[in-house]
Coordinates of C-alpha atoms in Angstrom, one line a residue:
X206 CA -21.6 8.9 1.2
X207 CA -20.7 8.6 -1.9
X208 CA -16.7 9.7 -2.8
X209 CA -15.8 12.3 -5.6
X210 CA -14.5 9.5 -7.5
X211 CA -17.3 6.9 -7.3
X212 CA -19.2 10.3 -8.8
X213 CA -16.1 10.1 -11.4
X214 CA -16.9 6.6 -12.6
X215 CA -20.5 5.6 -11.8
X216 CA -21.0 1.8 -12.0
X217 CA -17.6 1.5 -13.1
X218 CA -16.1 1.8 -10.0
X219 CA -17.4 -1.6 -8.9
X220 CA -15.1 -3.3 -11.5
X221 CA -11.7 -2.1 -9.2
X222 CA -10.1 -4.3 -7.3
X223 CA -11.8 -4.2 -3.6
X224 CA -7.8 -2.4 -1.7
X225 CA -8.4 0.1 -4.5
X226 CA -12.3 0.4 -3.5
X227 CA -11.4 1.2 -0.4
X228 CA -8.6 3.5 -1.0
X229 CA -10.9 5.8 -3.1
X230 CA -14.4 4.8 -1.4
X231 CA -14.1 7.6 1.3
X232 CA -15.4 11.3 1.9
X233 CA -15.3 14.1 4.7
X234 CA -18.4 12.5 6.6
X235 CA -16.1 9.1 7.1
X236 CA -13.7 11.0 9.3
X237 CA -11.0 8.6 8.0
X238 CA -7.7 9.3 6.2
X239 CA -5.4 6.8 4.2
X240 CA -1.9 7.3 5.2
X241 CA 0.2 5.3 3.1
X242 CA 4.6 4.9 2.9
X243 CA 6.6 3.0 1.0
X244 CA 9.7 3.5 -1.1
X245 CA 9.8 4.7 -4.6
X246 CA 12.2 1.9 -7.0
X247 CA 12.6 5.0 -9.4
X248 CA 12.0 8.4 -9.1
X249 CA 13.1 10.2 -12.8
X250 CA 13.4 13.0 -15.1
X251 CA 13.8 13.2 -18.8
X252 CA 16.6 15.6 -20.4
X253 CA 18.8 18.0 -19.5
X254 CA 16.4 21.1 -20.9
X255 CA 13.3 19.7 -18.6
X256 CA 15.3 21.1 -15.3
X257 CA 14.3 24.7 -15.5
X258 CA 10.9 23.3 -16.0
X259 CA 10.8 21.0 -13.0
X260 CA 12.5 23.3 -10.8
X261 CA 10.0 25.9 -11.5
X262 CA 7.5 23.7 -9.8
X263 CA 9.4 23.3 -6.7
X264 CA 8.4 26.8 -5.8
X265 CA 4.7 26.1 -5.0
X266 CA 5.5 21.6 -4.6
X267 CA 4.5 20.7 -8.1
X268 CA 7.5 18.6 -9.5
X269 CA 11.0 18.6 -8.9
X270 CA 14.5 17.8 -10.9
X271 CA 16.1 15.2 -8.8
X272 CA 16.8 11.3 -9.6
X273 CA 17.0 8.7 -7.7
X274 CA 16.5 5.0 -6.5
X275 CA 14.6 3.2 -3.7
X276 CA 13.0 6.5 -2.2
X277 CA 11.3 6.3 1.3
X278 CA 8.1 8.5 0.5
X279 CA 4.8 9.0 2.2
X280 CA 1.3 9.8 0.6
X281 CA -1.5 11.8 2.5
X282 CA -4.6 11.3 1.8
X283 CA -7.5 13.6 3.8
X284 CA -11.1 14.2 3.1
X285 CA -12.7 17.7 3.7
X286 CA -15.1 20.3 2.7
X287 CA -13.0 23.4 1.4
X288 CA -13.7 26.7 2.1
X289 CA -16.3 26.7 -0.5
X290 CA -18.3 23.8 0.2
X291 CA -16.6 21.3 -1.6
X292 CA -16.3 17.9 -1.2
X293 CA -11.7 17.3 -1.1
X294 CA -8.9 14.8 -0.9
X295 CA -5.6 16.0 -0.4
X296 CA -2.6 14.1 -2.6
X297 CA 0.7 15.1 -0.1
X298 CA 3.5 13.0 -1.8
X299 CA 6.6 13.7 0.6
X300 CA 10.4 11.8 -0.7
X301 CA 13.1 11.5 1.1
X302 CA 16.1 12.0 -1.0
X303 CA 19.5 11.7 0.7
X304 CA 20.0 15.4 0.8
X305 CA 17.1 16.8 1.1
X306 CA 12.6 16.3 0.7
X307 CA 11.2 17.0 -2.3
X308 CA 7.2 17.8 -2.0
X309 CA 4.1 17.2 -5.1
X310 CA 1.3 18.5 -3.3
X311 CA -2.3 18.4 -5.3
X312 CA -5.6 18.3 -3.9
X313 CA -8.8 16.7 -6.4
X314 CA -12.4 17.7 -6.2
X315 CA -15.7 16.6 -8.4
X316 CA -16.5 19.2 -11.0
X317 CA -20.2 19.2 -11.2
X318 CA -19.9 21.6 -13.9
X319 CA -17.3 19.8 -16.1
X320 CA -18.8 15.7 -14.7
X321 CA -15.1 15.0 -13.9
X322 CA -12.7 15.1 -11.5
X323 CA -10.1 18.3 -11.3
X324 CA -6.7 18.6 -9.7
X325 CA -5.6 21.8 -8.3
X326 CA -1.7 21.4 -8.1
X327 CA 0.7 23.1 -5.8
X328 CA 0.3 24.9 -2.3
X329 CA -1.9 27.6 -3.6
X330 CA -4.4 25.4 -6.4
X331 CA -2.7 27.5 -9.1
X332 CA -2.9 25.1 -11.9
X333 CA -6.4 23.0 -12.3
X334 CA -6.2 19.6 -14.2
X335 CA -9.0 18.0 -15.7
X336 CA -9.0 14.1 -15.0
X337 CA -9.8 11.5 -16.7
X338 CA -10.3 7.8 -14.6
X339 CA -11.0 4.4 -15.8
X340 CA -10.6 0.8 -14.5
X341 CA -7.3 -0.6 -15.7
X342 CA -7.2 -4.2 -16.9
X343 CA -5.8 -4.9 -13.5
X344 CA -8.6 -3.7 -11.5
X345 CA -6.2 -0.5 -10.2
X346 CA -7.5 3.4 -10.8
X347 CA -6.0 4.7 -14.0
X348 CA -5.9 8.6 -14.6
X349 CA -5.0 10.5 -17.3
X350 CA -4.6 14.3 -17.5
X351 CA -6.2 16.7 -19.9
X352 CA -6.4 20.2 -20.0
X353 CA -5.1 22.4 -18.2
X354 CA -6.0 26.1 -16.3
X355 CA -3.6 28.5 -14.5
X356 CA -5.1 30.9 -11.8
X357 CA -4.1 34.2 -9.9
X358 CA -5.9 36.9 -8.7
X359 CA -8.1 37.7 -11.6
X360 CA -6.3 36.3 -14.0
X361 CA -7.3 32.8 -16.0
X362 CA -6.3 31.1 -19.1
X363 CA -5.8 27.8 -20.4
X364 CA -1.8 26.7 -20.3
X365 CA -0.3 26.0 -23.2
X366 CA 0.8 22.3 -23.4
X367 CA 4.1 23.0 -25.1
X368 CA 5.3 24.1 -21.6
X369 CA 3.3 21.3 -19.7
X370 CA 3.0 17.7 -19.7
X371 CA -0.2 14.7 -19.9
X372 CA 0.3 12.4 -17.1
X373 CA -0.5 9.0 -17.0
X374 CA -1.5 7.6 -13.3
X375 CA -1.9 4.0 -12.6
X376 CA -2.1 2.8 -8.9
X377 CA -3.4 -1.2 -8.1
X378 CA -3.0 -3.6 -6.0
X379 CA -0.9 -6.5 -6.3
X380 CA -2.1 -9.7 -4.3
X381 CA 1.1 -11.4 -4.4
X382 CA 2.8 -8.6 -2.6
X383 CA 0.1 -7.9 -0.7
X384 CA 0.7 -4.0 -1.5
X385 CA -0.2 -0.8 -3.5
X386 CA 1.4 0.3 -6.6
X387 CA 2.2 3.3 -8.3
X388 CA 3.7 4.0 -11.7
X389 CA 3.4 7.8 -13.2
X390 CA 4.8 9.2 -16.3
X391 CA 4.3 12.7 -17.9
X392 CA 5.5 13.3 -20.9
X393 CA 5.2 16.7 -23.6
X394 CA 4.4 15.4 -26.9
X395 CA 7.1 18.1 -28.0
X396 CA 9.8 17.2 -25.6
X397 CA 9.2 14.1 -25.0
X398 CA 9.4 12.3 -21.1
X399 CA 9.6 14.7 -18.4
X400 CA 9.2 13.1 -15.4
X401 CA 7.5 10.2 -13.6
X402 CA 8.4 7.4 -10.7
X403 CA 7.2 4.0 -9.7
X404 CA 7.0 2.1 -6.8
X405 CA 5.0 0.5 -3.8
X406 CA 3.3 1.3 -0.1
X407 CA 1.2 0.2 2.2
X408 CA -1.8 1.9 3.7
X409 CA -2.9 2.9 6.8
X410 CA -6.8 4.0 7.8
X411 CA -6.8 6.4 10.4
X412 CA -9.8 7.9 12.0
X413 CA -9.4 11.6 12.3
X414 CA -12.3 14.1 12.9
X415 CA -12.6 16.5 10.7
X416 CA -10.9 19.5 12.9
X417 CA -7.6 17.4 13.2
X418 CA -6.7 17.4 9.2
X419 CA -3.5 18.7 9.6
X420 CA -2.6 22.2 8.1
X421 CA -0.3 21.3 6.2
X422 CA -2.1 19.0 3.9
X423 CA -4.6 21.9 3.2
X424 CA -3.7 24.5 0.2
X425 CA -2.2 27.9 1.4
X426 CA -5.0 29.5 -1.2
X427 CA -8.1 27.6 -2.4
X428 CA -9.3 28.8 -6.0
X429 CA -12.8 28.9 -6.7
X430 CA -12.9 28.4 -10.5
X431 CA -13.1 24.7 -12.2

């Protein structure tokens, strides 16, 4: 089948390196997930007036205000069919600081509607994120937010970026060290950096049918609107 991010970058996708085919090559009907740990070098956060901000978003697993150096972490990724029919893959970053875990749950789907990816973040898909992808110059997957929508009940409205940030995503593979690497930075064109980390993992293919996902990968609430 062909993965929501193969539908992201068309011919494109053949132009990443072949560990980061692989990585993003795989939907619900492979009944595989990519487990993946490693430690975070850096995990950051910008100035004193972002902590309100990023400890908002530890109270649905989107962001956190905490520092640190070479992080054990673990990334989750699963492929299902949500609730309404659409193709998913779960993003479950888990770090384990010295005194306590820190959580960044999202999960991505192909908008049809929009011809991109979108990233529900948080445990219950309150805030959507259009992506943008592209091949970086060294064959990894490079994303790079856009706007953004917040959801509850019946209510919907764009968020205003003054009180949000643009990521910048880039995840490749390095030969040498025969592993994956991650580097993210948002930033508020306002505020300046806000938070971001870097560092390296292996990955591990697990076959998994499709009533085994684990629940807690899987959003508390599942929103409908792209």
């Amino acid at each position: 089948m062909t993965s929501i991010y193969e539908k992201a970058l068309g011919e494109d996708f053949a132009k990443l390196h072949p560990q980061i085919q692989k990585r993003f090559s795989f939907g619900s009907e492979n009944q595989i997930a990519s487990i993946g740990k490693g430690v975070m070098e850096h995990v950051w956060y910008g100035k004193w007036f972002t902590i309100p901000f990023l400890a908002l978003g530890t109270w649905r697993n989107i962001l956190f205000p905490q520092r640190g150096k070479h992080i054990p972490f673990t990334i989750e990724n699963y492929a299902y069919r949500d609730s309404f029919g659409r193709e998913t893959v779960t993003w479950i970053r888990t770090y384990q600081f010295p005194n306590r875990v820190r959580r960044f749950d999202a999960t991505m789907i192909y908008s049809e509607k929009r011809h991109k990816i979108i990233d529900y973040l948080g445990t219950h898909q309150h805030l959507a994120v259009e992506i943008d992808m592209f091949v970086a110059e060294n064959g990894g997957m490079g994303l790079r937010s856009g706007k953004q929508f917040f959801y509850e009940g019946i209510l919907g409205f764009r968020f205003p970026m003054i009180f949000s940030g643009y990521a910048d995503v880039c995840e490749w593979y390095d030969d040498e060290k025969g592993k994956f690497q991650i580097n993210v930075q948002v930033k508020n064109k306002f505020f300046g950096p806000l938070f971001g980390y870097r560092g390296s993992f292996n990955v591990e293919y697990v076959p998994i049918d499709k009533r085994d996902i684990p629940q807690h990968v899987r959003p508390v609430r599942e929103e409908r609107r792209e």
